[in-house]
Amino acid sequence: MTPLLSVRHLVKDFSSRNGLFGGKSVARAVDDVSFDVGEGETFGLVGESGSGKTTVARSILRLVEPTSGEIRLRGRDVLALDRAELRRARRDMQLVFQDPHSSLNPRMRAGAIVEEPLVVHRMGDRAARRARVEALFELVGLDRAHLGRYPHEFSGGQRQRIGLARALALSPSFVVADEPVSALDLSVQAQVINLLMDLQSRLGLTYLLIAHDLRLVRHACDRVAVMYRGRLVEMGPTEAIFNNARHPYTRALLSAMPAADPTRRPARIAIDDTTFDVRAPLVEAAPGHWARTS
Amino acid sequence: MAAAPLLDVDGLVTGFEAGNRFVPVVRGVSFSIARGETLALVGESGSGKSLTALSILGLVPPPGRVAAGRILFEEVDLATLDERALQPLRGGRVGYVFQEPATALNPVFTIGDQIVETLEVHGVAYGAAARTAAVDLLADVAVPEPARRLDAYPHELSGGLRQRALIAMALACGPVLLIADEPTSALDATVQAEILDLLRGLKARRDLAMLLITHDFGVVAHNADRVAVMYAGQVVEQAAVEALFAAPAHPYTRALLASMPDAVPRGGRLPAIPGAVPLPGEFGNACAFAPRCAARFDACDREAPALVSVGAGHTARCLLYPAGTDLGEATGRQAPVRADQRAGDAR
């Protein structure tokens, strides 16, 4: 079976000029990253800021142009699409943003925000769009009586629901959720996590979930990939990654996760990058469990 | 135990003027911190935890103001002091560490300049002696190659090193109390763990008392001696850290801990708390958590609960507990939560 998403040897370089008269320098943000995401799966991408996980996600959506590599969505070469084709392909892949405060236009009413992608993609007439927006409101647990409200009249959790409704307007099958709950109050995070999981089972969505909260990743993901300095250092089923991490960096990252329990104080493992080689080959240590160990 | 606490806050009310109305954000907060003790003030945005911290040294930005309360620090009521009297305490006897090291440091001065300035302003050391002291401080917070880092600008340091530099600055004048407002939330997990280790070490080495403001129960679990949980401008529960996690009493604390993604099997439904955090001015006159509470009963909509003792050193603000309740040690985390709380999920 072909995977829904297939990423091969993805590379993204960012070049910058050093000072006014300096030469150009190139930073490799993503370095030879390959993975597949199956239909209906939740695939987690974890790593610290600067590890390249967000650049991977943005490359898949072609919000940044990768330097090299191959990205296939349902077997279609995403990087070969021209503008018109890309526009159509975008219906099938959507992004849910981290911060519902800054990602919604404050001067648009909630209904119009959710409707906008339908207008842009010329979907249906006014009445059909209106019906679709109402259905989307219902789907994400918003009150349709609030269609005419502005973003600031909603709570943070409700604003994230508006963002979700907008992302789902064009019925995508693939959704990138980049830190979907980290900007929300703790007491509303669980509501949105439950909603994301409900929507997945109701609509058959496939998620690429980027999160720094490893507790969320463990809860929501089927498989997890760990990135370090632009490279994928370990990838495998969630249970295997959390219970039997192979790579020293993964172990360090897991040991830094503070358990909400004062009686469990795991011994912390410091990151010592002299103990591993990020260029070591990815080896399949157990079925589906890959790690870069030399 | 007869010694007076280092910091004793009693009945603190802080809020802001909106039109001709005073809107309280901190509504009668009381707590104390002993020498060498870490109290975590945990709450969500809008709970009033940061404003409580800012109130202590008169740092509430206008139109906010402290409207009532006593803030005894080393037996002086800070609430009665004017700006001139408070200034030497800030960065002196009381150190501050803020959330975002990138914005708390001045980008146009080196780390060394900024630590030296703190030392000179407070009259601790001058010139070459101040520079030497600055190197020692950076070494004390485990900045590698401290002498070289003295001449670094903030942007030349990683987030973790910037936070260490900020902590060094907060420690410059040998404070007895450190107020740390979300000191690690802007940092990556591994760096966060390192900074928390550092703070634990400093507390032990320097016998430092700490007011640790956080929204993260993981941080609370490993760095606090005692915990005060805030909701809607009030302390709703206060306990020793072990007791809080072993037997949380307030329905809010209980529901929050139960809703963590690691509290249920993978992929299972999280017992979410319905609704949203109320905004200042919308706290009402009864229990502010009642609209979201699974244990709510009729009186909850009418009466404002008082903070009552529910065990040794353990208090809760909830009508479930008549004054004098003792939950004791036996009460587990699963204790009286009604079944509908598990199913309770906002739609």
XYZ file of C-alpha atoms in Angstrom:
641
model
C 0.000 0.000 0.000
C 1.358 3.397 -0.887
C 1.579 5.800 2.019
C -0.463 8.995 1.976
C 2.675 11.075 2.352
C 6.158 10.079 1.396
C 9.188 12.280 2.060
C 12.565 11.284 0.601
C 15.979 12.849 1.137
C 14.503 16.224 1.965
C 17.085 19.014 2.237
C 16.518 22.677 2.974
C 19.322 25.213 3.080
C 18.864 28.755 4.237
C 21.482 31.198 3.050
C 22.283 34.393 4.827
C 24.764 37.170 4.302
C 27.319 37.715 7.020
C 27.212 41.427 7.709
C 27.084 44.138 5.079
C 30.148 43.082 3.112
C 30.473 39.516 4.277
C 30.120 36.491 2.090
C 27.139 34.223 2.024
C 26.836 31.409 4.469
C 24.534 28.446 4.192
C 22.759 26.811 7.076
C 21.312 23.385 6.461
C 18.021 23.400 8.384
C 16.874 20.022 7.123
C 19.393 17.386 6.156
C 18.391 14.260 4.248
C 15.084 13.566 5.987
C 12.957 10.633 4.809
C 9.745 9.206 6.225
C 6.304 7.934 5.243
C 2.957 8.738 6.820
C 0.153 6.233 6.332
C -3.484 7.071 5.682
C -5.338 7.870 8.913
C -2.148 7.884 10.926
C -0.909 10.484 13.389
C 2.785 10.976 12.860
C 4.635 13.014 15.465
C 7.683 15.116 14.766
C 9.588 16.113 17.868
C 12.797 17.972 18.502
C 13.915 21.244 19.964
C 13.651 24.686 18.391
C 16.029 24.835 15.456
C 15.932 21.075 14.940
C 14.191 21.582 11.593
C 10.811 20.045 12.373
C 8.789 23.108 11.404
C 10.845 23.515 8.220
C 10.021 19.915 7.283
C 6.317 20.626 7.754
C 6.450 23.877 5.814
C 8.361 22.190 2.999
C 5.675 19.528 2.675
C 3.045 22.257 2.271
C 5.473 24.153 0.015
C 5.298 27.196 2.207
C 9.067 27.075 1.830
C 10.755 25.608 -1.249
C 12.994 22.688 -0.357
C 16.529 22.688 -1.728
C 16.273 19.086 -2.832
C 14.443 15.864 -2.170
C 11.110 14.404 -3.036
C 7.681 14.817 -1.462
C 4.749 12.740 -2.630
C 1.161 13.127 -1.463
C -0.953 10.200 -2.661
C 1.864 9.359 -5.026
C 1.858 12.825 -6.618
C 5.117 14.722 -6.731
C 4.311 17.851 -4.724
C 7.531 19.623 -5.687
C 6.806 19.294 -9.421
C 3.410 21.024 -9.211
C 3.007 24.352 -10.976
C 1.123 27.216 -9.340
C -2.327 26.204 -10.499
C -1.763 22.569 -9.596
C -0.369 23.531 -6.230
C -3.441 25.623 -5.510
C -5.620 22.600 -6.117
C -3.329 20.314 -4.144
C -3.493 22.685 -1.175
C -7.144 21.807 -0.690
C -5.998 18.395 0.379
C -3.336 19.552 2.845
C -3.914 22.134 5.501
C -2.091 23.721 8.393
C -3.404 24.341 11.891
C -1.468 27.118 13.537
C -0.119 27.324 17.044
C -1.472 30.658 18.064
C -5.159 31.262 17.447
C -4.696 34.871 18.586
C -2.445 35.935 15.761
C -3.547 33.581 12.999
C -7.127 34.843 12.720
C -7.849 38.179 11.063
C -9.195 40.313 13.923
C -11.359 42.380 11.577
C -13.224 39.460 10.062
C -16.225 37.769 11.602
C -15.789 34.131 12.584
C -18.149 32.943 9.847
C -16.237 34.847 7.180
C -12.908 33.491 8.447
C -14.153 29.933 8.059
C -15.763 30.722 4.695
C -12.725 32.419 3.184
C -10.983 29.273 1.829
C -14.273 28.330 0.104
C -14.410 31.748 -1.537
C -10.763 31.631 -2.570
C -11.213 28.207 -4.113
C -14.585 29.193 -5.657
C -16.495 26.427 -3.943
C -20.263 26.617 -4.226
C -22.597 29.595 -4.218
C -23.310 31.811 -1.266
C -26.058 29.615 0.169
C -23.992 26.445 -0.170
C -21.010 28.094 1.475
C -23.177 29.367 4.301
C -24.527 25.857 4.899
C -20.983 24.469 4.816
C -19.773 27.041 7.352
C -22.639 26.189 9.683
C -21.843 22.507 9.381
C -18.174 23.218 10.118
C -19.124 25.238 13.202
C -21.111 22.285 14.435
C -18.300 19.878 13.610
C -15.776 21.692 15.805
C -18.224 22.329 18.618
C -18.908 26.012 18.065
C -22.326 27.614 18.428
C -23.646 28.731 15.038
C -25.310 31.663 16.736
C -21.755 33.045 17.040
C -21.003 33.150 13.305
C -21.183 36.927 13.343
C -18.786 37.428 16.230
C -15.220 38.691 15.936
C -12.230 36.618 17.065
C -11.662 38.670 20.228
C -15.146 37.735 21.426
C -14.105 34.085 21.691
C -11.930 32.348 24.271
C -8.561 30.917 23.238
C -9.960 27.407 22.959
C -12.855 28.612 20.818
C -10.483 30.563 18.587
C -8.487 27.390 18.017
C -11.777 25.708 17.048
C -12.352 28.497 14.488
C -8.853 27.856 13.112
C -9.670 24.159 12.864
C -12.986 24.795 11.123
C -11.172 26.979 8.589
C -8.502 24.338 8.022
C -11.190 21.706 7.457
C -13.349 23.863 5.150
C -11.929 22.332 1.964
C -12.141 18.759 3.310
C -8.425 18.039 3.387
C -7.208 14.533 4.085
C -3.829 15.643 5.427
C -3.455 18.179 8.247
C -0.248 19.556 9.676
C -0.835 20.591 13.281
C 2.081 22.698 14.470
C 1.883 23.001 18.268
C -1.935 23.039 18.143
C -2.527 23.427 21.880
C 0.615 24.940 23.350
C -0.739 28.497 23.281
C -3.940 27.462 25.054
C -4.740 27.504 28.739
C -3.922 24.233 30.438
C -7.549 23.623 31.431
C -8.736 23.843 27.811
C -5.919 21.881 26.147
C -7.601 18.537 26.792
C -10.795 19.736 25.059
C -8.880 20.596 21.889
C -6.801 17.403 21.996
C -10.022 15.380 22.252
C -11.521 17.361 19.382
C -8.486 16.738 17.149
C -8.746 13.016 17.831
C -12.532 12.972 17.285
C -12.163 14.761 13.966
C -9.533 12.298 12.900
C -11.762 9.303 13.463
C -14.856 10.978 12.008
C -13.199 12.379 8.893
C -10.385 9.870 8.434
C -7.765 12.596 8.694
C -4.047 12.008 8.592
C -2.029 14.207 10.950
C 1.508 15.391 11.040
C 1.729 16.610 14.611
C 4.544 18.877 15.705
C 4.727 19.358 19.446
C 7.279 19.968 22.109
C 5.024 18.482 24.781
C 6.113 14.863 24.773
C 3.151 13.874 26.928
C 0.848 15.018 24.129
C 2.957 13.259 21.506
C 2.852 10.010 23.453
C -0.889 10.327 23.874
C -1.848 11.220 20.321
C 0.706 9.725 17.932
C 0.937 6.315 16.294
C 4.526 6.843 15.237
C 7.142 9.394 16.194
C 10.247 10.790 14.514
C 12.889 12.615 16.533
C 14.890 15.383 14.888
C 18.202 16.795 16.010
C 20.118 19.489 14.139
C 18.214 19.006 10.914
C 18.502 15.238 10.894
C 16.145 12.492 11.799
C 17.934 10.534 14.523
C 15.230 8.053 15.462
C 11.824 6.972 14.214
C 9.425 4.270 15.279
C 6.144 3.273 16.874
C 5.265 5.556 19.799
C 5.561 2.773 22.374
C 9.001 1.821 21.103
C 10.286 5.391 21.151
C 9.035 6.083 24.669
C 9.805 2.714 26.221
C 12.857 1.634 24.330
C 14.611 4.683 22.899
C 17.775 3.738 21.054
C 19.381 7.057 20.287
C 21.256 8.999 23.003
C 19.545 12.238 21.990
C 16.072 10.681 22.259
C 16.986 9.366 25.698
C 18.175 12.810 26.785
C 14.998 14.429 25.474
C 12.760 11.901 27.240
C 14.663 12.272 30.488
C 14.013 16.038 30.400
C 10.237 15.536 30.373
C 9.098 16.567 33.828
C 6.552 14.116 35.210
C 3.736 15.782 37.114
C 4.577 13.624 40.112
C 7.068 14.591 42.818
C 7.775 10.967 43.699
C 8.991 10.128 40.198
C 12.193 11.950 39.478
C 13.790 10.265 36.499
C 17.560 10.442 36.309
C 18.324 13.107 33.781
C 20.573 12.261 30.880
C 22.533 15.199 29.511
C 22.956 15.668 25.774
C 26.509 14.816 24.916
C 26.900 15.001 21.166
C 30.403 13.602 21.353
C 28.787 10.244 22.139
C 26.977 10.005 18.833
C 27.474 10.736 15.182
C 24.502 12.498 13.567
C 25.735 11.226 10.209
C 25.657 7.595 11.228
C 23.267 5.595 9.042
C 19.658 5.026 10.097
C 19.455 1.364 11.001
C 16.282 -0.620 11.563
C 16.881 -1.876 15.082
C 13.494 -3.542 15.431
C 10.594 -3.778 12.967
C 9.711 -0.203 12.032
C 12.067 1.237 14.656
C 14.971 3.106 13.103
C 17.849 4.813 14.844
C 21.074 6.444 13.818
C 23.537 4.458 15.829
C 27.071 3.715 14.870
C 8.947 26.835 63.642
C 8.394 30.000 65.629
C 10.534 32.115 63.323
C 8.575 34.686 61.304
C 8.346 33.806 57.606
C 10.618 35.656 55.209
C 7.676 36.808 53.118
C 4.144 36.973 54.410
C 1.477 38.176 52.008
C -1.932 38.693 53.531
C -5.170 39.669 51.799
C -3.523 41.059 48.666
C -5.942 42.731 46.285
C -4.535 43.990 42.987
C -6.457 45.117 39.953
C -6.843 47.875 37.452
C -9.044 50.889 36.922
C -11.377 50.494 33.975
C -13.387 53.667 33.483
C -14.540 54.518 36.977
C -14.638 50.901 38.101
C -11.948 48.945 39.903
C -11.570 45.437 38.432
C -9.785 43.096 40.823
C -7.485 40.530 39.229
C -5.871 39.328 42.459
C -8.650 38.864 44.993
C -7.422 38.464 48.527
C -4.337 36.311 48.088
C -2.471 35.167 51.187
C 0.636 33.000 51.443
C 3.957 32.935 53.173
C 7.439 31.723 52.338
C 9.987 30.622 54.932
C 13.712 31.195 54.486
C 15.143 28.675 52.052
C 11.723 27.483 50.950
C 10.306 27.319 47.419
C 6.631 28.128 47.010
C 5.185 27.501 43.571
C 2.324 29.738 42.505
C 0.642 27.716 39.809
C -2.198 28.834 37.604
C -3.327 29.546 34.081
C -3.176 32.839 32.236
C -5.475 35.302 33.936
C -5.301 33.504 37.288
C -3.460 36.482 38.768
C -0.220 34.656 39.543
C 2.082 37.045 37.707
C 0.281 40.105 39.007
C 0.682 38.726 42.521
C 4.435 38.511 41.974
C 4.617 42.020 40.504
C 2.646 43.395 43.460
C 5.300 42.311 45.952
C 7.856 44.900 44.884
C 5.423 47.501 43.575
C 6.005 46.650 39.918
C 2.347 46.577 38.849
C 2.121 48.621 35.645
C -0.558 51.339 35.489
C -3.534 51.420 35.302
C -3.055 48.549 37.728
C -2.558 49.076 41.436
C -2.409 47.253 44.730
C -5.695 48.127 46.434
C -5.371 46.244 49.704
C -3.244 43.808 51.616
C -0.111 43.509 53.672
C 3.199 42.340 52.181
C 5.589 41.671 55.048
C 9.128 41.033 53.842
C 11.732 40.682 56.585
C 9.047 42.176 58.800
C 8.622 45.391 56.794
C 5.293 46.003 55.057
C 6.286 46.624 51.449
C 2.771 47.778 50.606
C 3.392 50.903 52.667
C 6.742 51.771 51.091
C 7.169 54.374 48.362
C 9.121 53.981 45.132
C 12.379 55.277 46.661
C 12.264 52.773 49.465
C 11.361 49.873 47.202
C 14.034 50.514 44.560
C 17.010 49.149 46.543
C 15.143 45.939 47.304
C 14.627 45.144 43.617
C 17.663 43.214 42.498
C 18.992 43.649 46.040
C 17.413 41.525 48.777
C 14.931 40.254 46.202
C 16.073 38.962 42.820
C 13.813 38.708 39.800
C 14.008 36.239 36.928
C 11.568 36.773 34.110
C 10.185 34.437 31.516
C 11.822 35.675 28.378
C 15.573 36.146 28.712
C 15.751 37.738 25.277
C 13.672 40.717 26.339
C 14.816 41.019 29.948
C 18.410 41.669 28.887
C 19.451 44.906 27.195
C 20.622 43.995 23.683
C 23.144 46.831 23.331
C 25.215 46.051 26.419
C 27.368 43.013 27.100
C 26.393 40.503 29.757
C 29.343 41.733 31.839
C 28.272 45.392 31.584
C 24.812 44.483 32.817
C 25.966 42.416 35.785
C 28.572 45.043 36.732
C 25.928 47.762 36.536
C 23.693 45.824 38.922
C 26.593 45.410 41.365
C 27.523 49.105 41.159
C 23.975 50.446 41.447
C 23.495 48.446 44.625
C 26.928 49.428 45.909
C 28.131 45.846 46.172
C 31.332 46.248 44.159
C 32.888 48.663 41.682
C 35.222 48.583 38.690
C 37.651 45.689 38.491
C 36.253 44.106 41.655
C 32.788 44.154 40.124
C 34.112 42.469 36.977
C 35.734 39.746 39.054
C 32.501 39.293 40.992
C 30.597 39.068 37.687
C 32.881 36.247 36.494
C 32.279 34.410 39.781
C 28.538 34.838 39.379
C 28.579 33.451 35.845
C 30.663 30.523 37.095
C 28.176 29.962 39.890
C 25.339 29.569 37.391
C 27.522 27.180 35.367
C 28.159 29.374 32.343
C 31.124 27.752 30.603
C 34.173 30.015 30.071
C 32.685 32.782 32.230
C 35.513 35.279 31.723
C 35.088 35.141 27.963
C 31.280 35.241 28.130
C 31.438 38.483 30.114
C 32.084 40.338 26.854
C 29.314 38.613 24.921
C 26.185 40.441 23.847
C 22.857 38.768 24.658
C 22.215 37.809 21.024
C 25.511 35.911 20.938
C 24.267 33.511 23.617
C 21.845 30.619 23.366
C 18.486 30.886 25.140
C 19.754 28.707 27.959
C 22.900 30.787 28.487
C 20.882 34.014 28.385
C 18.635 32.645 31.111
C 21.727 31.694 33.141
C 23.098 35.220 32.680
C 19.794 36.626 33.877
C 19.861 34.391 36.928
C 23.445 35.512 37.606
C 22.223 39.110 37.507
C 19.371 38.314 39.876
C 21.877 36.756 42.279
C 24.399 39.605 42.009
C 23.509 41.278 45.279
C 23.037 38.114 47.300
C 19.242 38.089 47.528
C 17.411 36.051 50.156
C 14.343 35.731 47.953
C 14.215 34.969 44.248
C 11.020 35.631 42.329
C 11.068 33.529 39.159
C 8.173 34.117 36.771
C 7.926 31.221 34.279
C 11.729 31.006 34.215
C 11.807 28.105 31.764
C 8.671 28.251 29.649
C 10.412 29.910 26.699
C 13.120 27.239 26.659
C 13.486 23.838 25.018
C 12.798 20.787 27.174
C 16.406 19.760 27.765
C 17.464 23.356 28.509
C 14.441 23.784 30.782
C 15.519 20.734 32.756
C 19.041 22.144 33.105
C 17.777 25.518 34.358
C 15.456 23.827 36.855
C 18.387 21.746 38.109
C 20.412 24.934 38.431
C 17.681 26.680 40.428
C 17.384 23.667 42.741
C 21.138 23.696 43.273
C 21.282 27.441 43.946
C 18.450 27.198 46.413
C 20.353 24.566 48.381
C 23.788 26.248 48.119
C 22.633 29.746 48.946
C 19.702 28.932 51.226
C 17.565 30.942 48.842
C 13.819 31.257 49.231
C 11.944 31.180 45.958
C 8.562 32.247 44.645
C 8.262 30.142 41.514
C 5.476 31.181 39.162
C 4.518 28.559 36.628
C 1.662 26.931 34.771
C 3.513 23.626 34.487
C 2.772 20.940 37.061
C 5.928 19.111 35.984
C 7.999 22.108 37.074
C 6.011 22.301 40.310
C 6.541 18.617 41.084
C 10.311 18.829 40.961
C 11.128 22.311 42.207
C 8.602 23.292 44.860
C 8.366 22.560 48.559
C 4.861 23.960 48.795
C 2.295 24.858 46.172
C -0.448 27.461 45.961
C -2.892 26.817 43.116
C -4.552 29.955 41.784
C -7.781 30.292 39.848
C -9.609 33.497 38.970
C -7.480 35.645 41.243
C -7.664 33.483 44.338
C -5.617 30.766 45.941
C -7.966 27.770 45.692
C -5.647 25.206 47.222
C -2.407 25.234 49.126
C -0.380 22.239 50.255
C 3.024 20.641 50.529
C 4.037 19.420 47.093
C 3.743 15.701 47.931
C 0.275 16.172 49.468
C -0.953 18.206 46.506
C -0.082 15.507 43.997
C -1.035 12.565 46.211
C -4.364 13.978 47.377
C -5.468 17.086 45.504
C -8.536 18.454 47.282
C -9.948 21.199 45.083
C -12.017 19.986 42.107
C -10.031 22.341 39.861
C -6.666 20.895 40.876
C -8.040 17.396 40.603
C -9.573 17.954 37.190
C -6.410 19.609 35.856
C -4.170 16.760 36.971
C -6.613 14.204 35.591
C -6.776 15.951 32.193
C -3.027 15.653 31.530
C -2.309 13.526 28.459
C -0.192 11.140 30.527
C -3.007 10.484 32.993
C -4.974 8.233 30.609
C -4.000 5.361 28.303
C -2.633 6.337 24.910
C -5.276 7.502 22.473
C -8.013 7.489 25.104
C -10.368 10.354 25.736
C -8.961 12.940 28.110
C -11.296 13.972 30.930
C -11.403 17.574 29.744
C -12.623 20.472 31.843
C -15.539 22.145 30.052
C -15.713 25.849 29.349
C -13.021 28.491 29.503
C -11.088 30.424 32.132
C -13.179 33.433 33.242
C -11.848 36.900 32.525
C -11.194 39.504 35.230
C -14.439 41.308 35.944
C -16.404 38.120 35.209
C -15.416 36.135 38.266
C -18.827 36.570 39.905
C -19.599 36.605 43.594
C -19.835 32.856 44.197
C -17.297 30.132 43.420
C -15.512 31.193 40.221
C -14.869 27.581 39.204
C -18.481 26.448 39.736
C -19.556 26.873 36.077
C -16.873 24.346 35.040
C -16.952 22.127 38.098
C -18.063 18.481 38.039
C -18.690 18.476 41.796
C -20.854 21.606 41.757
C -24.051 21.731 43.823
C -26.677 24.407 44.397
C -24.818 26.386 47.054
C -21.823 26.778 44.706
C -23.727 29.342 42.642
C -24.602 31.425 45.691
C -21.783 31.240 48.179
C -18.181 32.289 47.897
C -16.193 29.534 49.602
C -13.520 30.404 52.135
C -10.132 28.757 52.277
C -10.506 26.014 54.880
C -8.129 23.449 56.307
C -8.474 19.987 54.810
C -5.390 18.450 56.404
C -2.056 19.335 57.940
C -0.783 22.396 56.081
C -3.354 21.737 53.385
C -6.128 24.221 52.588
C -8.792 24.340 49.905
C -11.392 26.887 48.843
C -14.388 24.674 48.145
C -17.828 24.147 49.690
C -17.279 20.369 49.535
C -15.232 20.813 52.662
C -16.845 22.153 55.800
C -14.305 23.850 58.047
C -12.202 21.295 59.885
C -12.234 18.544 57.230
C -9.229 16.265 57.345
C -8.648 14.351 54.133
C -5.654 12.701 55.719
C -3.088 10.731 53.809
C -5.402 8.005 52.583
C -7.238 10.109 50.027
C -6.071 9.226 46.565
C -6.143 11.358 43.462
C -9.282 9.569 42.314
C -11.195 10.546 45.455
C -14.602 12.157 45.362
C -14.849 12.992 41.678
C -18.264 12.357 40.260
C -18.608 10.126 37.249
C -19.845 12.940 35.029
C -16.535 14.725 35.474
C -14.850 12.009 33.428
C -17.393 12.335 30.662
C -17.610 16.106 31.036
C -16.280 17.600 27.864
C -17.110 20.972 26.396
C -18.489 20.816 22.969
